[in-house]
């Protein structure tokens, strides 16, 4: 069972057990991580599940998917090279220990 | 009922595999459409997948399986129609939508154009327009005091803002509302609802087709954005007209229903209105809960594009599967105390906007409209009270109110 570490804008960390095949967004929802809103539920329509993938993990999470850039343009917090929509990062055993940073606001 | 050898309601008759429960009922019976909760409960109780001999279709209504089938565009296609007609066999009643009734790779291209036009930023740009229209409308209903929440509020808001947002030169409230209702009724069997809708088609469809042409659109607005994609050669001009038609098919009757259902929820559960008054940050999650509880689009079908399976049961190519979104949204295995309207629930993953690549492309617009209207109501209205019986209006695809007598008590 992979673990995902969510680091909030204030620095507090929550470590969550996830299911392989779930997305980072679904993991956040299952554990009540309020800094991920995920209004559209994963249809890549809303940009409210924005996260920054920790530098050490960027190679493993891979590049943004087709269409993700368009949505990130609409994110309410600053978009950086590390920005991803957490609904588009699917967990594999290799992502055990993944660290993502959360923006201060999603809407 | 249309029935020729081997065909039923425009699709091929199937023989259900052993082990799939068969249930002799009509989900499109008007009484069921008005009050579907007992149907939903029994559908979920019977199993992951149920066979309905009346129309020779499968139906799914448990949350997990409904979500799985509905998101699985590889096995369960949309290009053969999202109602009972199989477009591979039956002639579609109108030229099929190039986004709703399409599969990848064609769908990917058109979807991208629509998603850009309806992005969160694009909707944000419409916020002031929505607020302005909401202010005027809420003042009107306050002045009236007693209203029909459907005709005098829910129908008026989208039909006022939508033509402005799209940039339509033609606006006919009745046609816009009836066209949406007709499109959704067309997804059902050849029953009285569908036939009544089809009778109006001769009058409304030519009006809709003309209203979608570039000449009938302003130089700015969502419609113009779609035609700009044609200028950039992302789509053809004909496709642009078809995508603008999709705005009109899917963007009016659905939001009318969403608003009507929201008014019904708050009139029915005044404690939740009070909670919202005390904490306006609950406004957006509250709308999600309205959608989960009332599922404005109650059913969409898919067609098995190949021999496949649902929950381990074999499903032959050409089988129609009713995905009963209204039932999935009330599944107690997914939602604790599912019949309770709880604006603090945050029901992420509800099926009211669908899921996967066909998830509602206009959902940001719907949320933007609701947010504007409800926020103005919260400023100006103390509470809304039911002033008579709420009456639901049967439709083969939409769960909407027909009448909602309300008393508006201003601040």
Short mmCIF file of C-alpha atoms in Angstrom, two decimals:
data_model
loop_
_atom_site.label_atom_id
_atom_site.label_comp_id
_atom_site.label_asym_id
_atom_site.label_seq_id
_atom_site.Cartn_x
_atom_site.Cartn_y
_atom_site.Cartn_z
CA UNK A 1 0.00 0.00 0.00
CA UNK A 2 1.77 3.21 -1.11
CA UNK A 3 1.95 6.16 1.24
CA UNK A 4 1.43 9.74 0.11
CA UNK A 5 2.69 12.72 2.13
CA UNK A 6 0.69 15.92 1.76
CA UNK A 7 2.51 19.04 2.95
CA UNK A 8 0.18 22.00 3.46
CA UNK A 9 1.16 25.61 2.77
CA UNK A 10 1.71 26.11 6.53
CA UNK A 11 4.20 23.22 6.55
CA UNK A 12 2.06 20.65 8.34
CA UNK A 13 2.41 17.14 6.92
CA UNK A 14 -0.22 14.41 6.66
CA UNK A 15 0.85 10.92 5.67
CA UNK A 16 -1.94 8.86 4.05
CA UNK A 17 -2.16 5.21 3.03
CA UNK A 18 -3.35 4.94 -0.55
CA UNK A 19 -4.54 2.25 -2.95
CA UNK A 20 -2.54 1.42 -6.04
CA UNK A 21 -4.61 2.62 -9.01
CA UNK A 22 -6.21 5.50 -7.11
CA UNK A 23 -5.19 9.04 -7.92
CA UNK A 24 -3.48 11.42 -5.52
CA UNK A 25 -6.71 13.46 -5.53
CA UNK A 26 -8.80 10.42 -4.53
CA UNK A 27 -6.34 9.68 -1.73
CA UNK A 28 -6.68 13.23 -0.46
CA UNK A 29 -10.49 12.96 -0.55
CA UNK A 30 -10.48 9.64 1.28
CA UNK A 31 -8.43 11.20 4.08
CA UNK A 32 -10.23 14.52 4.36
CA UNK A 33 -7.34 16.68 3.12
CA UNK A 34 -9.23 19.99 2.93
CA UNK A 35 -6.60 21.79 0.85
CA UNK A 36 -7.61 19.67 -2.14
CA UNK A 37 -11.15 20.66 -3.21
CA UNK A 38 -11.57 18.52 -6.36
CA UNK A 39 -14.88 20.10 -7.25
CA UNK A 40 -15.25 18.25 -10.57
CA UNK A 41 -14.43 14.87 -9.07
CA UNK A 42 -11.61 14.07 -11.48
CA UNK A 43 -13.02 15.00 -14.91
CA UNK A 44 -10.15 17.51 -15.39
CA UNK A 45 -12.58 20.39 -15.56
CA UNK A 46 -11.96 22.56 -12.50
CA UNK A 47 -8.29 22.96 -11.43
CA UNK A 48 -9.17 22.77 -7.72
CA UNK A 49 -6.95 19.77 -6.97
CA UNK A 50 -3.74 21.63 -7.83
CA UNK A 51 -0.55 20.40 -6.12
CA UNK A 52 3.23 20.79 -6.44
CA UNK A 53 5.10 17.53 -6.79
CA UNK A 54 8.23 17.49 -4.61
CA UNK A 55 11.37 17.79 -6.70
CA UNK A 56 12.61 14.35 -5.70
CA UNK A 57 9.48 12.74 -7.17
CA UNK A 58 8.95 14.62 -10.40
CA UNK A 59 10.69 12.03 -12.60
CA UNK A 60 8.47 9.27 -11.22
CA UNK A 61 5.16 11.13 -11.52
CA UNK A 62 5.99 11.95 -15.14
CA UNK A 63 4.90 14.88 -17.30
CA UNK A 64 1.50 16.59 -17.39
CA UNK A 65 -1.15 14.85 -19.47
CA UNK A 66 -2.76 16.29 -22.60
CA UNK A 67 -5.06 19.17 -21.64
CA UNK A 68 -3.66 19.57 -18.12
CA UNK A 69 -1.80 22.79 -19.01
CA UNK A 70 -5.05 24.45 -20.09
CA UNK A 71 -6.61 23.75 -16.72
CA UNK A 72 -3.55 24.74 -14.68
CA UNK A 73 -3.73 28.15 -16.34
CA UNK A 74 -6.98 28.57 -14.41
CA UNK A 75 -5.59 27.53 -11.01
CA UNK A 76 -6.05 30.12 -8.29
CA UNK A 77 -2.55 29.78 -6.78
CA UNK A 78 0.76 30.34 -8.52
CA UNK A 79 1.57 27.78 -11.21
CA UNK A 80 5.15 26.47 -11.12
CA UNK A 81 7.03 23.87 -13.15
CA UNK A 82 6.18 21.38 -10.36
CA UNK A 83 2.43 22.07 -10.68
CA UNK A 84 0.13 19.13 -11.41
CA UNK A 85 -3.53 18.35 -11.09
CA UNK A 86 -3.55 15.67 -8.42
CA UNK A 87 -6.46 13.91 -10.20
CA UNK A 88 -4.05 13.08 -13.02
CA UNK A 89 -1.38 11.37 -10.90
CA UNK A 90 -2.22 7.70 -10.58
CA UNK A 91 -0.49 5.78 -7.81
CA UNK A 92 1.81 2.87 -8.59
CA UNK A 93 3.96 0.86 -6.14
CA UNK A 94 6.92 2.99 -7.32
CA UNK A 95 5.23 6.09 -5.94
CA UNK A 96 5.27 4.77 -2.35
CA UNK A 97 6.40 7.69 -0.19
CA UNK A 98 5.37 10.37 -2.72
CA UNK A 99 5.58 13.92 -1.40
CA UNK A 100 3.26 16.62 -2.73
CA UNK A 101 3.00 20.22 -1.55
CA UNK A 102 -0.36 21.95 -1.42
CA UNK A 103 -1.11 25.53 -2.45
CA UNK A 104 -2.56 28.07 -0.04
CA UNK A 105 -5.85 28.27 -1.95
CA UNK A 106 -7.72 26.34 -4.63
CA UNK A 107 -10.56 28.72 -5.44
CA UNK B 1 -43.47 0.16 -28.77
CA UNK B 2 -41.37 -0.14 -31.93
CA UNK B 3 -40.52 -3.79 -32.42
CA UNK B 4 -39.30 -5.54 -35.52
CA UNK B 5 -37.58 -8.90 -35.68
CA UNK B 6 -34.67 -8.86 -33.26
CA UNK B 7 -35.05 -5.13 -32.61
CA UNK B 8 -36.62 -3.35 -29.69
CA UNK B 9 -36.74 0.43 -29.18
CA UNK B 10 -34.11 0.98 -31.85
CA UNK B 11 -31.56 -1.51 -30.53
CA UNK B 12 -30.88 -5.20 -30.82
CA UNK B 13 -32.77 -7.50 -28.49
CA UNK B 14 -30.31 -9.34 -26.23
CA UNK B 15 -30.53 -12.54 -24.24
CA UNK B 16 -29.40 -11.96 -20.68
CA UNK B 17 -26.77 -14.32 -19.27
CA UNK B 18 -27.70 -16.72 -16.47
CA UNK B 19 -27.24 -15.20 -13.06
CA UNK B 20 -28.32 -11.68 -14.02
CA UNK B 21 -31.54 -10.82 -12.19
CA UNK B 22 -34.42 -9.96 -14.50
CA UNK B 23 -36.95 -7.37 -13.40
CA UNK B 24 -40.17 -6.78 -15.30
CA UNK B 25 -40.74 -3.07 -14.83
CA UNK B 26 -40.74 0.15 -16.86
CA UNK B 27 -38.21 2.74 -15.65
CA UNK B 28 -39.78 5.25 -18.08
CA UNK B 29 -43.26 4.94 -16.61
CA UNK B 30 -44.39 8.47 -15.78
CA UNK B 31 -45.15 7.59 -12.16
CA UNK B 32 -41.63 6.14 -11.77
CA UNK B 33 -40.07 9.21 -13.40
CA UNK B 34 -41.97 11.48 -11.02
CA UNK B 35 -41.00 9.52 -7.94
CA UNK B 36 -38.05 7.21 -8.70
CA UNK B 37 -36.80 6.36 -5.21
CA UNK B 38 -38.47 2.93 -4.86
CA UNK B 39 -37.18 2.00 -8.35
CA UNK B 40 -33.65 3.05 -7.38
CA UNK B 41 -33.78 1.05 -4.14
CA UNK B 42 -34.96 -2.14 -5.83
CA UNK B 43 -32.47 -1.77 -8.67
CA UNK B 44 -29.62 -1.56 -6.16
CA UNK B 45 -31.02 -4.41 -4.08
CA UNK B 46 -31.28 -6.77 -7.06
CA UNK B 47 -27.61 -6.69 -7.97
CA UNK B 48 -24.69 -5.02 -9.69
CA UNK B 49 -26.37 -5.43 -13.04
CA UNK B 50 -30.07 -6.07 -13.73
CA UNK B 51 -31.87 -7.04 -16.94
CA UNK B 52 -35.06 -5.14 -17.83
CA UNK B 53 -37.03 -7.29 -20.32
CA UNK B 54 -39.49 -4.47 -21.09
CA UNK B 55 -36.82 -2.79 -23.23
CA UNK B 56 -34.26 -5.62 -23.37
CA UNK B 57 -31.56 -3.53 -21.69
CA UNK B 58 -29.23 -3.86 -18.74
CA UNK B 59 -29.43 -1.35 -15.92
CA UNK B 60 -26.83 -0.46 -13.31
CA UNK B 61 -27.61 1.62 -10.20
CA UNK B 62 -25.07 0.75 -7.52
CA UNK B 63 -22.45 3.48 -7.16
CA UNK B 64 -19.24 1.59 -7.91
CA UNK B 65 -20.49 -0.34 -10.93
CA UNK B 66 -22.32 2.68 -12.35
CA UNK B 67 -19.17 4.75 -12.10
CA UNK B 68 -17.10 1.98 -13.65
CA UNK B 69 -19.38 1.43 -16.65
CA UNK B 70 -20.01 5.13 -17.18
CA UNK B 71 -16.30 5.97 -17.19
CA UNK B 72 -15.28 3.00 -19.35
CA UNK B 73 -15.49 4.63 -22.78
CA UNK B 74 -13.42 1.87 -24.36
CA UNK B 75 -15.96 -0.89 -23.81
CA UNK B 76 -19.10 1.19 -23.41
CA UNK B 77 -19.30 3.65 -26.27
CA UNK B 78 -21.29 6.86 -26.69
CA UNK B 79 -21.17 7.06 -30.50
CA UNK B 80 -24.06 4.58 -30.75
CA UNK B 81 -26.29 6.96 -28.80
CA UNK B 82 -26.74 7.70 -25.11
CA UNK B 83 -30.40 6.70 -25.13
CA UNK B 84 -32.20 3.52 -26.16
CA UNK B 85 -31.63 3.95 -29.92
CA UNK B 86 -28.50 2.25 -31.27
CA UNK B 87 -27.26 4.69 -33.92
CA UNK B 88 -25.56 1.81 -35.71
CA UNK B 89 -29.01 0.36 -36.40
CA UNK B 90 -31.64 3.06 -35.96
CA UNK B 91 -31.62 6.43 -37.67
CA UNK B 92 -30.92 9.12 -35.05
CA UNK B 93 -33.74 11.68 -34.64
CA UNK B 94 -31.24 14.49 -35.25
CA UNK B 95 -27.70 14.62 -36.55
CA UNK B 96 -25.71 13.08 -33.65
CA UNK B 97 -23.82 15.40 -31.35
CA UNK B 98 -20.10 15.47 -32.15
CA UNK B 99 -19.19 15.57 -28.46
CA UNK B 100 -21.91 13.79 -26.44
CA UNK B 101 -22.53 11.06 -28.99
CA UNK B 102 -18.90 10.56 -30.08
CA UNK B 103 -15.91 8.44 -29.06
CA UNK B 104 -12.18 9.14 -29.12
CA UNK B 105 -10.33 10.17 -31.19
CA UNK B 106 -13.07 12.40 -32.70
CA UNK B 107 -14.39 13.22 -29.23
CA UNK B 108 -10.95 14.25 -27.94
CA UNK B 109 -10.67 17.03 -30.50
CA UNK B 110 -14.13 18.53 -30.04
CA UNK B 111 -14.03 18.14 -26.28
CA UNK B 112 -10.83 20.19 -26.09
CA UNK B 113 -12.44 23.08 -27.95
CA UNK B 114 -15.49 23.02 -25.65
CA UNK B 115 -13.39 22.61 -22.50
CA UNK B 116 -11.37 25.72 -23.40
CA UNK B 117 -14.48 27.81 -23.98
CA UNK B 118 -15.98 26.60 -20.70
CA UNK B 119 -12.82 26.70 -18.58
CA UNK B 120 -12.91 27.98 -14.99
CA UNK B 121 -11.30 31.23 -16.18
CA UNK B 122 -13.82 31.72 -18.96
CA UNK B 123 -16.67 31.25 -16.46
CA UNK B 124 -14.98 33.61 -14.00
CA UNK B 125 -15.16 36.29 -16.71
CA UNK B 126 -18.94 35.85 -16.76
CA UNK B 127 -19.31 36.31 -13.00
CA UNK B 128 -20.30 39.98 -13.13
CA UNK B 129 -22.90 39.34 -15.80
CA UNK B 130 -24.38 36.51 -13.73
CA UNK B 131 -24.49 38.67 -10.59
CA UNK B 132 -26.13 41.55 -12.42
CA UNK B 133 -28.89 39.36 -13.84
CA UNK B 134 -29.32 37.63 -10.47
CA UNK B 135 -29.73 40.98 -8.67
CA UNK B 136 -32.54 42.07 -10.96
CA UNK B 137 -34.28 38.71 -10.87
CA UNK B 138 -34.12 38.35 -7.10
CA UNK B 139 -35.58 41.86 -6.73
CA UNK B 140 -38.44 40.79 -9.01
CA UNK B 141 -39.28 37.70 -7.00
CA UNK B 142 -39.08 39.63 -3.73
CA UNK B 143 -41.55 42.15 -5.14
CA UNK B 144 -43.91 39.32 -6.08
CA UNK B 145 -43.68 37.64 -2.67
CA UNK B 146 -45.32 34.41 -3.81
CA UNK B 147 -43.97 32.68 -6.90
CA UNK B 148 -43.81 29.48 -8.82
CA UNK B 149 -40.13 28.69 -8.25
CA UNK B 150 -39.94 26.89 -11.59
CA UNK B 151 -41.52 29.35 -14.04
CA UNK B 152 -40.67 32.56 -12.21
CA UNK B 153 -37.15 31.85 -11.01
CA UNK B 154 -35.49 28.58 -12.12
CA UNK B 155 -36.43 29.00 -15.80
CA UNK B 156 -35.79 32.72 -15.92
CA UNK B 157 -32.22 32.82 -14.67
CA UNK B 158 -30.55 30.52 -17.21
CA UNK B 159 -32.71 31.74 -20.08
CA UNK B 160 -31.64 35.31 -19.30
CA UNK B 161 -27.92 34.72 -18.73
CA UNK B 162 -27.29 31.92 -21.18
CA UNK B 163 -28.04 33.73 -24.45
CA UNK B 164 -25.89 36.63 -23.20
CA UNK B 165 -23.03 34.32 -22.23
CA UNK B 166 -23.12 32.51 -25.57
CA UNK B 167 -23.67 35.76 -27.45
CA UNK B 168 -26.94 34.76 -29.15
CA UNK B 169 -28.79 37.35 -31.18
CA UNK B 170 -31.91 35.19 -30.99
CA UNK B 171 -33.36 34.30 -27.63
CA UNK B 172 -36.61 32.47 -27.19
CA UNK B 173 -37.07 31.27 -23.62
CA UNK B 174 -39.69 28.68 -24.48
CA UNK B 175 -37.74 27.17 -27.35
CA UNK B 176 -34.53 27.01 -25.33
CA UNK B 177 -36.17 25.20 -22.42
CA UNK B 178 -38.25 22.91 -24.62
CA UNK B 179 -35.32 21.97 -26.85
CA UNK B 180 -33.34 20.67 -23.87
CA UNK B 181 -36.35 18.74 -22.58
CA UNK B 182 -36.89 17.28 -26.05
CA UNK B 183 -33.26 16.14 -26.36
CA UNK B 184 -33.45 14.34 -23.03
CA UNK B 185 -36.87 12.81 -23.72
CA UNK B 186 -35.46 11.48 -26.99
CA UNK B 187 -33.11 9.23 -25.01
CA UNK B 188 -36.04 7.19 -23.74
CA UNK B 189 -38.38 4.69 -25.39
CA UNK B 190 -41.06 5.58 -27.90
CA UNK B 191 -43.45 6.69 -25.15
CA UNK B 192 -45.83 9.63 -24.88
CA UNK B 193 -43.09 11.90 -23.51
CA UNK B 194 -40.79 11.25 -26.43
CA UNK B 195 -43.58 11.52 -28.98
CA UNK B 196 -44.76 14.84 -27.55
CA UNK B 197 -41.20 16.13 -27.77
CA UNK B 198 -40.80 14.95 -31.34
CA UNK B 199 -44.00 16.78 -32.32
CA UNK B 200 -42.32 20.04 -31.30
CA UNK B 201 -39.13 19.20 -33.19
CA UNK B 202 -40.46 20.45 -36.53
CA UNK B 203 -40.98 23.89 -35.08
CA UNK B 204 -37.98 24.16 -32.74
CA UNK B 205 -35.10 22.39 -34.54
CA UNK B 206 -34.90 24.84 -37.50
CA UNK B 207 -34.88 27.74 -35.04
CA UNK B 208 -32.07 26.12 -33.04
CA UNK B 209 -30.04 25.36 -36.20
CA UNK B 210 -30.26 28.97 -37.36
CA UNK B 211 -29.45 30.33 -33.90
CA UNK B 212 -26.16 28.38 -33.95
CA UNK B 213 -24.83 29.92 -37.16
CA UNK B 214 -22.08 32.50 -37.01
CA UNK B 215 -24.35 35.21 -38.42
CA UNK B 216 -26.69 34.83 -35.46
CA UNK B 217 -23.90 35.12 -32.86
CA UNK B 218 -22.21 38.21 -31.45
CA UNK B 219 -18.48 38.77 -31.97
CA UNK B 220 -17.83 38.05 -28.33
CA UNK B 221 -19.05 35.25 -26.13
CA UNK B 222 -18.80 31.50 -25.82
CA UNK B 223 -20.24 31.00 -29.31
CA UNK B 224 -17.58 33.24 -30.84
CA UNK B 225 -14.90 31.30 -28.98
CA UNK B 226 -16.06 28.12 -30.68
CA UNK B 227 -16.01 29.77 -34.12
CA UNK B 228 -12.50 31.07 -33.36
CA UNK B 229 -11.45 27.42 -33.03
CA UNK B 230 -12.78 26.97 -36.57
CA UNK B 231 -10.74 29.99 -37.72
CA UNK B 232 -7.69 28.28 -36.20
CA UNK B 233 -8.59 25.09 -38.11
CA UNK B 234 -8.99 23.05 -34.92
CA UNK B 235 -12.50 22.22 -36.13
CA UNK B 236 -14.55 22.93 -39.25
CA UNK B 237 -17.20 25.66 -39.46
CA UNK B 238 -19.88 22.97 -39.60
CA UNK B 239 -18.45 21.41 -36.45
CA UNK B 240 -18.46 24.82 -34.77
CA UNK B 241 -22.19 25.11 -35.42
CA UNK B 242 -22.68 21.61 -34.02
CA UNK B 243 -20.78 22.49 -30.84
CA UNK B 244 -22.78 25.66 -30.35
CA UNK B 245 -25.86 23.45 -30.69
CA UNK B 246 -24.44 21.38 -27.83
CA UNK B 247 -24.49 24.50 -25.63
CA UNK B 248 -28.17 24.87 -26.34
CA UNK B 249 -29.02 21.16 -25.92
CA UNK B 250 -27.19 20.65 -22.69
CA UNK B 251 -26.85 24.06 -21.10
CA UNK B 252 -30.34 25.36 -20.48
CA UNK B 253 -32.83 22.73 -19.33
CA UNK B 254 -30.16 21.15 -17.12
CA UNK B 255 -29.32 24.37 -15.26
CA UNK B 256 -33.02 25.26 -15.02
CA UNK B 257 -33.42 21.88 -13.32
CA UNK B 258 -30.38 22.38 -11.09
CA UNK B 259 -31.74 25.71 -9.85
CA UNK B 260 -35.28 24.39 -9.37
CA UNK B 261 -33.96 21.40 -7.45
CA UNK B 262 -31.78 23.66 -5.29
CA UNK B 263 -34.80 25.80 -4.39
CA UNK B 264 -36.73 22.63 -3.57
CA UNK B 265 -33.92 21.39 -1.29
CA UNK B 266 -33.70 24.65 0.65
CA UNK B 267 -37.48 25.03 0.94
CA UNK B 268 -37.72 21.43 2.11
CA UNK B 269 -34.78 21.60 4.53
CA UNK B 270 -34.83 25.11 6.08
CA UNK B 271 -32.19 24.15 8.66
CA UNK B 272 -29.70 23.77 5.79
CA UNK B 273 -30.61 27.23 4.45
CA UNK B 274 -29.92 28.62 7.93
CA UNK B 275 -26.58 26.84 7.99
CA UNK B 276 -25.71 28.34 4.61
CA UNK B 277 -26.74 31.82 5.80
CA UNK B 278 -24.35 31.44 8.72
CA UNK B 279 -21.46 30.28 6.54
CA UNK B 280 -21.41 31.40 2.92
CA UNK B 281 -18.30 29.32 2.23
CA UNK B 282 -20.65 26.32 2.13
CA UNK B 283 -22.33 27.66 -1.01
CA UNK B 284 -20.39 25.65 -3.57
CA UNK B 285 -20.35 22.38 -1.60
CA UNK B 286 -24.10 22.93 -1.00
CA UNK B 287 -24.76 22.90 -4.74
CA UNK B 288 -22.82 19.64 -5.08
CA UNK B 289 -25.09 18.17 -2.42
CA UNK B 290 -28.19 19.43 -4.28
CA UNK B 291 -26.87 17.65 -7.36
CA UNK B 292 -26.11 14.44 -5.51
CA UNK B 293 -29.49 14.33 -3.81
CA UNK B 294 -31.62 15.24 -6.84
CA UNK B 295 -29.56 14.17 -9.91
CA UNK B 296 -30.93 16.57 -12.58
CA UNK B 297 -29.86 14.05 -15.24
CA UNK B 298 -31.14 10.76 -13.86
CA UNK B 299 -30.14 8.32 -16.60
CA UNK B 300 -27.82 8.07 -19.60
CA UNK B 301 -27.26 4.90 -21.62
CA UNK B 302 -24.13 3.44 -23.09
CA UNK B 303 -23.73 0.72 -25.75
CA UNK B 304 -21.35 -2.23 -25.43
CA UNK B 305 -18.97 -1.63 -28.34
CA UNK B 306 -17.62 -5.20 -28.13
CA UNK B 307 -18.30 -8.37 -26.19
CA UNK B 308 -17.41 -7.38 -22.62
CA UNK B 309 -18.58 -7.79 -19.03
CA UNK B 310 -20.14 -5.94 -16.14
CA UNK B 311 -19.26 -7.10 -12.62
CA UNK B 312 -18.16 -10.47 -14.02
CA UNK B 313 -21.33 -11.01 -16.09
CA UNK B 314 -20.87 -11.37 -19.86
CA UNK B 315 -22.35 -8.53 -21.91
CA UNK B 316 -22.70 -9.02 -25.66
CA UNK B 317 -21.73 -6.41 -28.22
CA UNK B 318 -24.63 -4.07 -28.98
CA UNK B 319 -26.19 -4.34 -25.52
CA UNK B 320 -27.64 -1.13 -24.19
CA UNK B 321 -26.82 -0.34 -20.55
CA UNK B 322 -28.84 2.21 -18.59
CA UNK B 323 -26.52 3.99 -16.19
CA UNK B 324 -28.91 5.18 -13.51
CA UNK B 325 -27.01 8.15 -12.10
CA UNK B 326 -29.87 9.10 -9.78
CA UNK B 327 -29.62 5.73 -8.08
CA UNK B 328 -25.81 5.76 -7.80
CA UNK B 329 -26.05 9.13 -6.09
CA UNK B 330 -28.30 7.66 -3.38
CA UNK B 331 -26.43 4.38 -2.84
CA UNK B 332 -26.07 3.88 0.94
CA UNK B 333 -22.92 1.83 0.33
CA UNK B 334 -21.29 5.01 -0.90
CA UNK B 335 -23.15 7.79 0.91
CA UNK B 336 -23.96 7.66 4.63
CA UNK B 337 -27.65 8.46 5.25
CA UNK B 338 -28.08 9.15 1.50
CA UNK B 339 -31.55 10.71 1.60
CA UNK B 340 -30.45 13.43 3.99
CA UNK B 341 -29.64 16.84 2.49
CA UNK B 342 -26.44 17.84 4.26
CA UNK B 343 -24.61 20.83 2.79
CA UNK B 344 -21.49 19.96 4.78
CA UNK B 345 -21.17 16.55 3.13
CA UNK B 346 -18.75 17.54 0.31
CA UNK B 347 -19.92 14.72 -1.97
CA UNK B 348 -16.89 14.62 -4.27
CA UNK B 349 -17.32 11.85 -6.82
CA UNK B 350 -21.12 12.20 -7.18
CA UNK B 351 -22.37 11.18 -10.61
CA UNK B 352 -24.65 14.12 -11.40
CA UNK B 353 -22.12 15.52 -13.91
CA UNK B 354 -21.11 12.05 -15.05
CA UNK B 355 -17.50 10.91 -14.89
CA UNK B 356 -14.54 10.25 -17.13
CA UNK B 357 -14.00 11.73 -20.59
CA UNK B 358 -17.70 12.50 -21.02
CA UNK B 359 -18.02 14.29 -17.66
CA UNK B 360 -20.18 17.41 -18.14
CA UNK B 361 -18.08 19.96 -20.00
CA UNK B 362 -20.34 22.79 -18.83
CA UNK B 363 -20.09 22.04 -15.15
CA UNK B 364 -18.09 25.19 -14.38
CA UNK B 365 -20.79 27.28 -16.02
CA UNK B 366 -23.51 25.50 -14.05
CA UNK B 367 -21.63 26.10 -10.80
CA UNK B 368 -20.99 29.73 -11.74
CA UNK B 369 -24.70 30.35 -12.40
CA UNK B 370 -25.77 28.73 -9.15
CA UNK B 371 -23.13 30.53 -7.14
CA UNK B 372 -24.24 33.91 -8.49
CA UNK B 373 -27.94 33.29 -7.95
CA UNK B 374 -27.64 31.76 -4.48
CA UNK B 375 -25.19 34.41 -3.28
CA UNK B 376 -27.60 37.19 -4.26
CA UNK B 377 -30.47 35.28 -2.63
CA UNK B 378 -28.44 35.01 0.57
CA UNK B 379 -27.90 38.78 0.56
CA UNK B 380 -31.50 39.70 0.01
CA UNK B 381 -33.71 36.87 1.16
CA UNK B 382 -34.21 35.71 4.72
CA UNK B 383 -35.85 32.41 3.80
CA UNK B 384 -37.98 30.60 1.24
CA UNK B 385 -40.99 28.56 2.29
CA UNK B 386 -43.02 25.94 0.47
CA UNK B 387 -46.45 27.42 -0.25
CA UNK B 388 -48.05 24.32 -1.72
CA UNK B 389 -47.23 20.96 -3.14
CA UNK B 390 -44.06 20.57 -5.21
CA UNK B 391 -44.89 18.67 -8.43
CA UNK B 392 -42.27 16.77 -10.42
CA UNK B 393 -42.35 16.72 -14.22
CA UNK B 394 -41.62 13.35 -15.84
CA UNK B 395 -38.86 13.33 -18.47
CA UNK B 396 -36.98 10.32 -19.88
CA UNK B 397 -33.62 11.81 -18.92
CA UNK B 398 -34.18 14.68 -16.51
CA UNK B 399 -35.52 14.79 -12.97
CA UNK B 400 -37.06 18.23 -12.80
CA UNK B 401 -39.86 20.06 -11.07
CA UNK B 402 -42.96 21.13 -12.91
CA UNK B 403 -44.25 23.47 -10.19
CA UNK B 404 -42.77 24.72 -6.95
CA UNK B 405 -45.03 27.17 -5.09
CA UNK B 406 -42.82 29.32 -2.86
CA UNK B 407 -43.16 32.22 -0.45
CA UNK B 408 -40.17 34.54 -0.57
CA UNK B 409 -39.45 36.23 2.75
CA UNK B 410 -37.00 39.13 2.25
CA UNK B 411 -34.50 40.35 4.79
#
